[in-house]
XYZ file of C-alpha atoms in Angstrom:
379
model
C -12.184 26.150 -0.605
C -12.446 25.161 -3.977
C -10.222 21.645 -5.180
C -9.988 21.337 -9.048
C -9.396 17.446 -9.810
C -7.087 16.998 -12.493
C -9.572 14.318 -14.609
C -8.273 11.033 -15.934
C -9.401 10.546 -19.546
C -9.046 6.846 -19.383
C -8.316 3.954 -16.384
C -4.678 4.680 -15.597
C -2.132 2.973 -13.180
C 0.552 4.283 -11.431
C 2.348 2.245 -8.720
C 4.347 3.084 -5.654
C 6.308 0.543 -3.564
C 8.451 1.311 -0.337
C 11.624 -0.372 -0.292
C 13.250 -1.359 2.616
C 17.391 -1.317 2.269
C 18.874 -4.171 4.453
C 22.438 -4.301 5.567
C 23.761 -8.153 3.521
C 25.519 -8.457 6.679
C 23.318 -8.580 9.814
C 19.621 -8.209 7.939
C 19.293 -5.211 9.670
C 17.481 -1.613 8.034
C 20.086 0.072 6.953
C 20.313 4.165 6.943
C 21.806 4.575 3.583
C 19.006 6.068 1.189
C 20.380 9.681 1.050
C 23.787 8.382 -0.610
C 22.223 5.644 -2.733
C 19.843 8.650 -4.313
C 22.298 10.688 -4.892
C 24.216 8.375 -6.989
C 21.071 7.169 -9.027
C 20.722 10.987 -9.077
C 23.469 11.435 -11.072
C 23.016 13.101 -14.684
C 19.385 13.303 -14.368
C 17.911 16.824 -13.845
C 18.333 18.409 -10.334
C 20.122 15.605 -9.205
C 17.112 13.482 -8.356
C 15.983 9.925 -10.410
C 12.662 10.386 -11.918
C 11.472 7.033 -10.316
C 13.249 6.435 -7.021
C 12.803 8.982 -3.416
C 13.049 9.556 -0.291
C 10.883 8.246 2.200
C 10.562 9.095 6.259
C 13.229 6.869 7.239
C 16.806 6.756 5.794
C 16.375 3.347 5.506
C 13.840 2.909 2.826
C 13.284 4.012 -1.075
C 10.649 4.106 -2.702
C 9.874 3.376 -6.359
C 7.437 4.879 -8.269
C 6.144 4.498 -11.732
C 4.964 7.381 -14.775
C 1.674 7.255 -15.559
C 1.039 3.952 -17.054
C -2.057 2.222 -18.960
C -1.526 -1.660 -18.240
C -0.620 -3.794 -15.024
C 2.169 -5.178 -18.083
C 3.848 -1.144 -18.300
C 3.615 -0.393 -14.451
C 5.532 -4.158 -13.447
C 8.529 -3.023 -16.334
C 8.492 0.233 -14.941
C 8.861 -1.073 -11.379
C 11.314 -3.857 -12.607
C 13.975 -1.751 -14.530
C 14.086 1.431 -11.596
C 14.184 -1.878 -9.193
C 17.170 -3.030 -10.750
C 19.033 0.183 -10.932
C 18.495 0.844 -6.951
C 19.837 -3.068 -6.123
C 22.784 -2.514 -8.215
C 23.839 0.978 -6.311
C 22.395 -0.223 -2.880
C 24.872 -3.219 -3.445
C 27.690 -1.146 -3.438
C 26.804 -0.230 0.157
C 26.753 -3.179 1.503
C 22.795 -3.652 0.922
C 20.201 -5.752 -0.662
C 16.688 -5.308 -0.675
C 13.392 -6.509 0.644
C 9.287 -5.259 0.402
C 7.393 -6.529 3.199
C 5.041 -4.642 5.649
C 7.223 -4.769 8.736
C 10.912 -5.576 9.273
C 10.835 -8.452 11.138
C 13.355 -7.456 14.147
C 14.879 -3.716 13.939
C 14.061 -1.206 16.043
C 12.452 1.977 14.923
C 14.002 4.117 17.570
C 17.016 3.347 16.074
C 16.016 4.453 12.388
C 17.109 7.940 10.929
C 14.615 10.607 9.506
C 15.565 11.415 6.114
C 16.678 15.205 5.378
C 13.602 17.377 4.454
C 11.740 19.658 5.997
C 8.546 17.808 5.527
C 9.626 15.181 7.475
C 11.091 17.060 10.216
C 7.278 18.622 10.406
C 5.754 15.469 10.642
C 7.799 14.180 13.183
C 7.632 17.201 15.266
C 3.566 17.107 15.039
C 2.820 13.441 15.251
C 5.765 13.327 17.837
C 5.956 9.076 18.744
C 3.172 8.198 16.570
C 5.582 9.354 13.066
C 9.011 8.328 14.923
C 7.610 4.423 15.183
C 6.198 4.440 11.550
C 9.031 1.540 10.194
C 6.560 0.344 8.155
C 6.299 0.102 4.365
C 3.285 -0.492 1.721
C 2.802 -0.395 -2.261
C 0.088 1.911 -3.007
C -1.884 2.046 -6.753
C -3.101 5.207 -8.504
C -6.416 4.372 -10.584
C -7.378 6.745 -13.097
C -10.855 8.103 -13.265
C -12.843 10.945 -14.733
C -14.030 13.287 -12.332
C -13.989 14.840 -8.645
C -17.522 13.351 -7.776
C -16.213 9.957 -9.627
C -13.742 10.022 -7.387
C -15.469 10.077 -4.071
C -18.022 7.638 -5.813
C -15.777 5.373 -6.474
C -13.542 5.445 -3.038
C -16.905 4.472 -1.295
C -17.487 1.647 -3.185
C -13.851 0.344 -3.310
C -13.716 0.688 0.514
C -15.778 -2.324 0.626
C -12.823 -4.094 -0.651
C -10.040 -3.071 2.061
C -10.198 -6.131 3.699
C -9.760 -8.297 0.503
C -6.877 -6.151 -0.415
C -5.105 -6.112 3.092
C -5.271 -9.965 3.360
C -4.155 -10.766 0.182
C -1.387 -8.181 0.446
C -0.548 -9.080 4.219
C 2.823 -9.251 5.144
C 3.511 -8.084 8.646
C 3.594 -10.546 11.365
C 7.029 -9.531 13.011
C 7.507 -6.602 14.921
C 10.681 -5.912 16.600
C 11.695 -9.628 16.803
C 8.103 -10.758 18.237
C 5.369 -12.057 16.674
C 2.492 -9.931 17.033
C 0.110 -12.759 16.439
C -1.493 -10.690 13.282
C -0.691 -10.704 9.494
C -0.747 -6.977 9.327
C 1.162 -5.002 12.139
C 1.636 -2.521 9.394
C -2.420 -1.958 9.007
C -2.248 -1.094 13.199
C 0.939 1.035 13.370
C -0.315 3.210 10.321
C -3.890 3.544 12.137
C -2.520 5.742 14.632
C -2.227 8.682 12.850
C -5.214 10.789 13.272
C -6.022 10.791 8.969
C -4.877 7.258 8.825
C -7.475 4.310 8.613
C -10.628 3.628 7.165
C -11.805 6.669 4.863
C -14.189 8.766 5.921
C -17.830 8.366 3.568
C -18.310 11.215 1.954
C -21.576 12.210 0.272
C -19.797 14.133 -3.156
C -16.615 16.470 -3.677
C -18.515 19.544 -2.056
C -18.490 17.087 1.104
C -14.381 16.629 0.384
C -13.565 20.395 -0.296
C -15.494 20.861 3.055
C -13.390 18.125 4.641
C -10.219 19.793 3.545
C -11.250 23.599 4.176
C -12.209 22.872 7.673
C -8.841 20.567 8.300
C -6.397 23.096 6.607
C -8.071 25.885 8.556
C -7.644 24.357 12.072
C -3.708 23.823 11.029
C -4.387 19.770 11.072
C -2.997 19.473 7.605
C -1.433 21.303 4.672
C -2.663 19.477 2.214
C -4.086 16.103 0.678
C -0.897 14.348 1.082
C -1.653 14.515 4.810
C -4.927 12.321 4.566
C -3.381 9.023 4.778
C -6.666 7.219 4.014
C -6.792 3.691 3.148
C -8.645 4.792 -0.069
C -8.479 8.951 -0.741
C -9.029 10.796 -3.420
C -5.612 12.854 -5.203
C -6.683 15.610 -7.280
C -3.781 16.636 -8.712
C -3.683 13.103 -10.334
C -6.849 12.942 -11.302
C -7.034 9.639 -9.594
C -8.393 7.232 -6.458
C -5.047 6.159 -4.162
C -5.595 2.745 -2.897
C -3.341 2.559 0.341
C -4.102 -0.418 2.048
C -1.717 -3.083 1.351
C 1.534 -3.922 2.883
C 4.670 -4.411 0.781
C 4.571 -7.577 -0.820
C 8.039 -9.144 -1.569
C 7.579 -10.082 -5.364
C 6.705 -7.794 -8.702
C 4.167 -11.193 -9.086
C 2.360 -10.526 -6.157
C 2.170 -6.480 -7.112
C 0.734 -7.059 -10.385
C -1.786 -9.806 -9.533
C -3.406 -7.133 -6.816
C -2.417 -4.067 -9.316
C -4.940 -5.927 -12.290
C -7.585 -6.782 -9.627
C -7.127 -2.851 -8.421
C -7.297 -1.549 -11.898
C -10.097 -3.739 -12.867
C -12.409 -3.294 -9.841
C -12.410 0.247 -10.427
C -13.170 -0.232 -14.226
C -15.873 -2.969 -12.735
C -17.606 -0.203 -10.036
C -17.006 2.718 -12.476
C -19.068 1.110 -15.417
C -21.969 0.690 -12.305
C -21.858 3.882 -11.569
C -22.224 5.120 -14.863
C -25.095 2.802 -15.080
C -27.060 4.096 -11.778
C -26.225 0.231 -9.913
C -22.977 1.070 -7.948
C -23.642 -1.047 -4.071
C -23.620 1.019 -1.338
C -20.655 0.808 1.176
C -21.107 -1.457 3.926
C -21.583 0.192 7.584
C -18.871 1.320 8.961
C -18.895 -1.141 11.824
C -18.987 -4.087 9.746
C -16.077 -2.685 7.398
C -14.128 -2.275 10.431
C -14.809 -5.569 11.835
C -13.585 -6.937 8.711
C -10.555 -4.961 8.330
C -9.637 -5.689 11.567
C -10.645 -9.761 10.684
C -8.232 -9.276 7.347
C -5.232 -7.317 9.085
C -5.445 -10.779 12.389
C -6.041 -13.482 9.753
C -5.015 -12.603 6.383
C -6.573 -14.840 4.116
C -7.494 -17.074 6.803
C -10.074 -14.527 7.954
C -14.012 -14.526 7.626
C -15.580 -11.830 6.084
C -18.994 -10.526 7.032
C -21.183 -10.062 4.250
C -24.477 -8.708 5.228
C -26.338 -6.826 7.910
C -27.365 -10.322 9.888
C -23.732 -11.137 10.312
C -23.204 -14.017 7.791
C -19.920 -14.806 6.897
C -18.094 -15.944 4.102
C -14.127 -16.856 3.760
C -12.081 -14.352 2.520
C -10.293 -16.428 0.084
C -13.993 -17.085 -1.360
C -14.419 -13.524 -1.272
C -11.655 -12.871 -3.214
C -11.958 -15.483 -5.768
C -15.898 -14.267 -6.071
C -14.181 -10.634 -6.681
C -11.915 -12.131 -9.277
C -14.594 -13.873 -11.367
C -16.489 -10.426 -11.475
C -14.232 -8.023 -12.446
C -12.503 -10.534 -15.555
C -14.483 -8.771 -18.214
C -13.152 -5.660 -17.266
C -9.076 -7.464 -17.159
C -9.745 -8.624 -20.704
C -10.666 -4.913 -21.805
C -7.448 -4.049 -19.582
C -5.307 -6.572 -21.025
C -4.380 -7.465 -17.473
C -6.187 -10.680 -17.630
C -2.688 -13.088 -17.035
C -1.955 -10.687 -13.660
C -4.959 -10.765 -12.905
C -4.836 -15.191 -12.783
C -2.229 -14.520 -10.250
C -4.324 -13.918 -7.461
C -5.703 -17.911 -7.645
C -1.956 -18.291 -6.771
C -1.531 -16.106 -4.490
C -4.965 -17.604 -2.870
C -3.201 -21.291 -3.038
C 0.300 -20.610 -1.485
C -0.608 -17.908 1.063
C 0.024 -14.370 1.711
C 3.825 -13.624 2.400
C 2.393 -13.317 6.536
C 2.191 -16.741 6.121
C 5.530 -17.748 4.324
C 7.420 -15.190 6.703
C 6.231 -17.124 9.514
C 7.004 -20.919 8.066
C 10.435 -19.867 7.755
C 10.791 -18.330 11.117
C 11.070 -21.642 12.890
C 8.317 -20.752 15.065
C 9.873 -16.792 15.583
C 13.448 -18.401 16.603
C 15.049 -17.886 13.211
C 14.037 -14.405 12.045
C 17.249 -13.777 9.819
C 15.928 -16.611 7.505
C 12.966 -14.450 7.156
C 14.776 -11.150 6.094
C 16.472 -13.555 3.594
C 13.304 -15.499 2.494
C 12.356 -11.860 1.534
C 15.408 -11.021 -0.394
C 15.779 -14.187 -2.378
C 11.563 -13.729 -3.004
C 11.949 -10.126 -4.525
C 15.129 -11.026 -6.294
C 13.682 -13.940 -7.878
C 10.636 -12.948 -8.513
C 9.134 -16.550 -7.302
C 6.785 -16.851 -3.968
C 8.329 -18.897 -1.393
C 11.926 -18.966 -3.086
């Protein structure tokens, strides 16, 4: 089958973050999405908000931007739709929080939100959908064609792990500590498109993929390849799907500019005949794995002989390359954020320094509320 790929002209950004809704009460998920939708709904066409959907479970929203061209547009964007869904989810007894995980509710216990889609999911995947309570941001980056595309999600895959430990904010998982900084990176890896993306040698190789995975019934489409990295033709863009909610519009920006500007960075090699290959696959899943255990406390391998390097090293490293391109992006002061985020610590971290050792996991639900209400790591 033949995929057209809707072509970027220029680097865009578009932004998607997964809301959890949290009873103010008890800090529990709470199943209220349907009604809060419907009343942000209201007076817009159809009934539905142009920026704020469903997701599986009744218990999250999730925010999306329009088609934006800096880090700057995408955070208002996110900030103003963010607003209007904390003012209606108030009046149900809710508040909000992004993280990876919640730390203690159950997902048996969570309702599937009304569509069809979902119903088909949960039917195929059977426990492996029902136990998905788990919630990421995800970043559209605009680029110019099908075979830049698959180009381009190659050589960004060597960058999962930096993304995942800098975005890492999963340590609880039904009131345990799992003893890893992203549960979320595990739980998603069970369904069978899910994980690492496959490395693909053009978009003949990706039409294939999809031809011979719509024909055996496995899928219906490219919003069924739940890739870390996968290419969206309809967009006309790379989806970078790695990263776990993180709790503050800061912390979405800072890794938005360095996702926006490592693509410019790699896209500008490719052009130029020097893009690096990907690393092999065992080594990029020995270092996701490293990322999603230690967050930025990991260390990364580097090279074939198994030399390491720290992954806060590895990100700063990252960060000092790809500047040029922030200054062209005018994301440069987002883009600072990440030395921040470097010194204080991934949320992982800060979840579990106000746990009191995983006795006290309401003050981590409202660590996270205060965070994304505020705006301020570590309120």
């Amino acid at each position: 089958m033949q995929i057209p790929f809707n072509a970027s002209v220029g680097p865009s950004l578009g932004i998607e973050v997964e809301l959890e809704l949290v009873d103010v009460r008890t800090g529990h998920l709470a199943s209220h999405a349907t009604e809060i939708l419907a009343e942000l709904g209201a007076g817009h066409p159809d009934g539905e908000h142009p920026r704020a959907k469903h997701e599986l479970f009744e218990c999250c929203i999730e925010v999306i931007t329009d088609v934006c061209s800096t880090v700057g547009e995408a955070r208002a964007d996110l900030a103003a739709t963010i607003a209007e869904v904390r003012e209606a989810a108030g009046r149900h007894g809710c508040t909000l929080i992004c993280s990876g995980s919640h730390p203690y509710s159950l997902w048996a216990e969570q309702r599937v939100s009304p569509s069809e889609r979902y119903d088909e999911l949960v039917e195929a995947m059977q426990w492996m959908a029902r136990r998905l309570q788990i919630f990421g941001i995800h970043m559209h980056l605009g680029v110019r064609s099908g075979e830049k595309a698959i180009a381009l999600s190659n050589a960004v895959a060597t960058y999962i792990p930096h993304f995942l430990a800098l975005s890492s904010s999963s340590p609880f998982w039904e009131g345990h500590d799992t003893g890893l900084a992203s549960t979320r990176s595990k739980i998603f890896e069970g369904l069978p498109t899910a994980g690492l993306p496959a490395e693909l040698a053009d978009w003949d190789e990706f039409e294939q993929y999809m031809t011979t995975l719509i024909a055996a019934g496995a899928i219906t489409s490219v919003r069924e390849v739940w890739w870390d990295i996968r290419p969206h033709p309809d967009f006309g863009t790379i989806e970078l799907r790695m990263c776990d909610g993180m709790p503050t519009l800061f912390e979405i920006g800072a890794v938005a500019a360095l996702a926006q500007s490592l693509v410019a960075h790699l896209d500008a090699l490719h052009d130029d005949g020097r893009l690096p290959a990907r690393p092999r696959e065992w080594v990029l899943r020995e270092n996701k794995w490293r990322a999603g255990r230690h967050g930025l406390d990991a260390d990364l391998i580097v090279d074939d002989a198994g030399a390491t390097k720290p992954a806060r090293e590895a990100i700063a490293e990252l960060v000092d390359q790809v500047r040029p391109h922030a200054e062209v992006l005018r994301c440069t002061e987002e883009l600072a954020g990440i030395e921040r985020m470097l010194a204080v610590g991934p949320s992982s971290s800060r979840q579990r320094a106000a746990s009191d050792g995983g006795k006290n996991l309401r003050a981590v639900v409202d660590l996270l509320a205060r965070e994304l209400s505020t705006d301020e790591i570590g309120a």
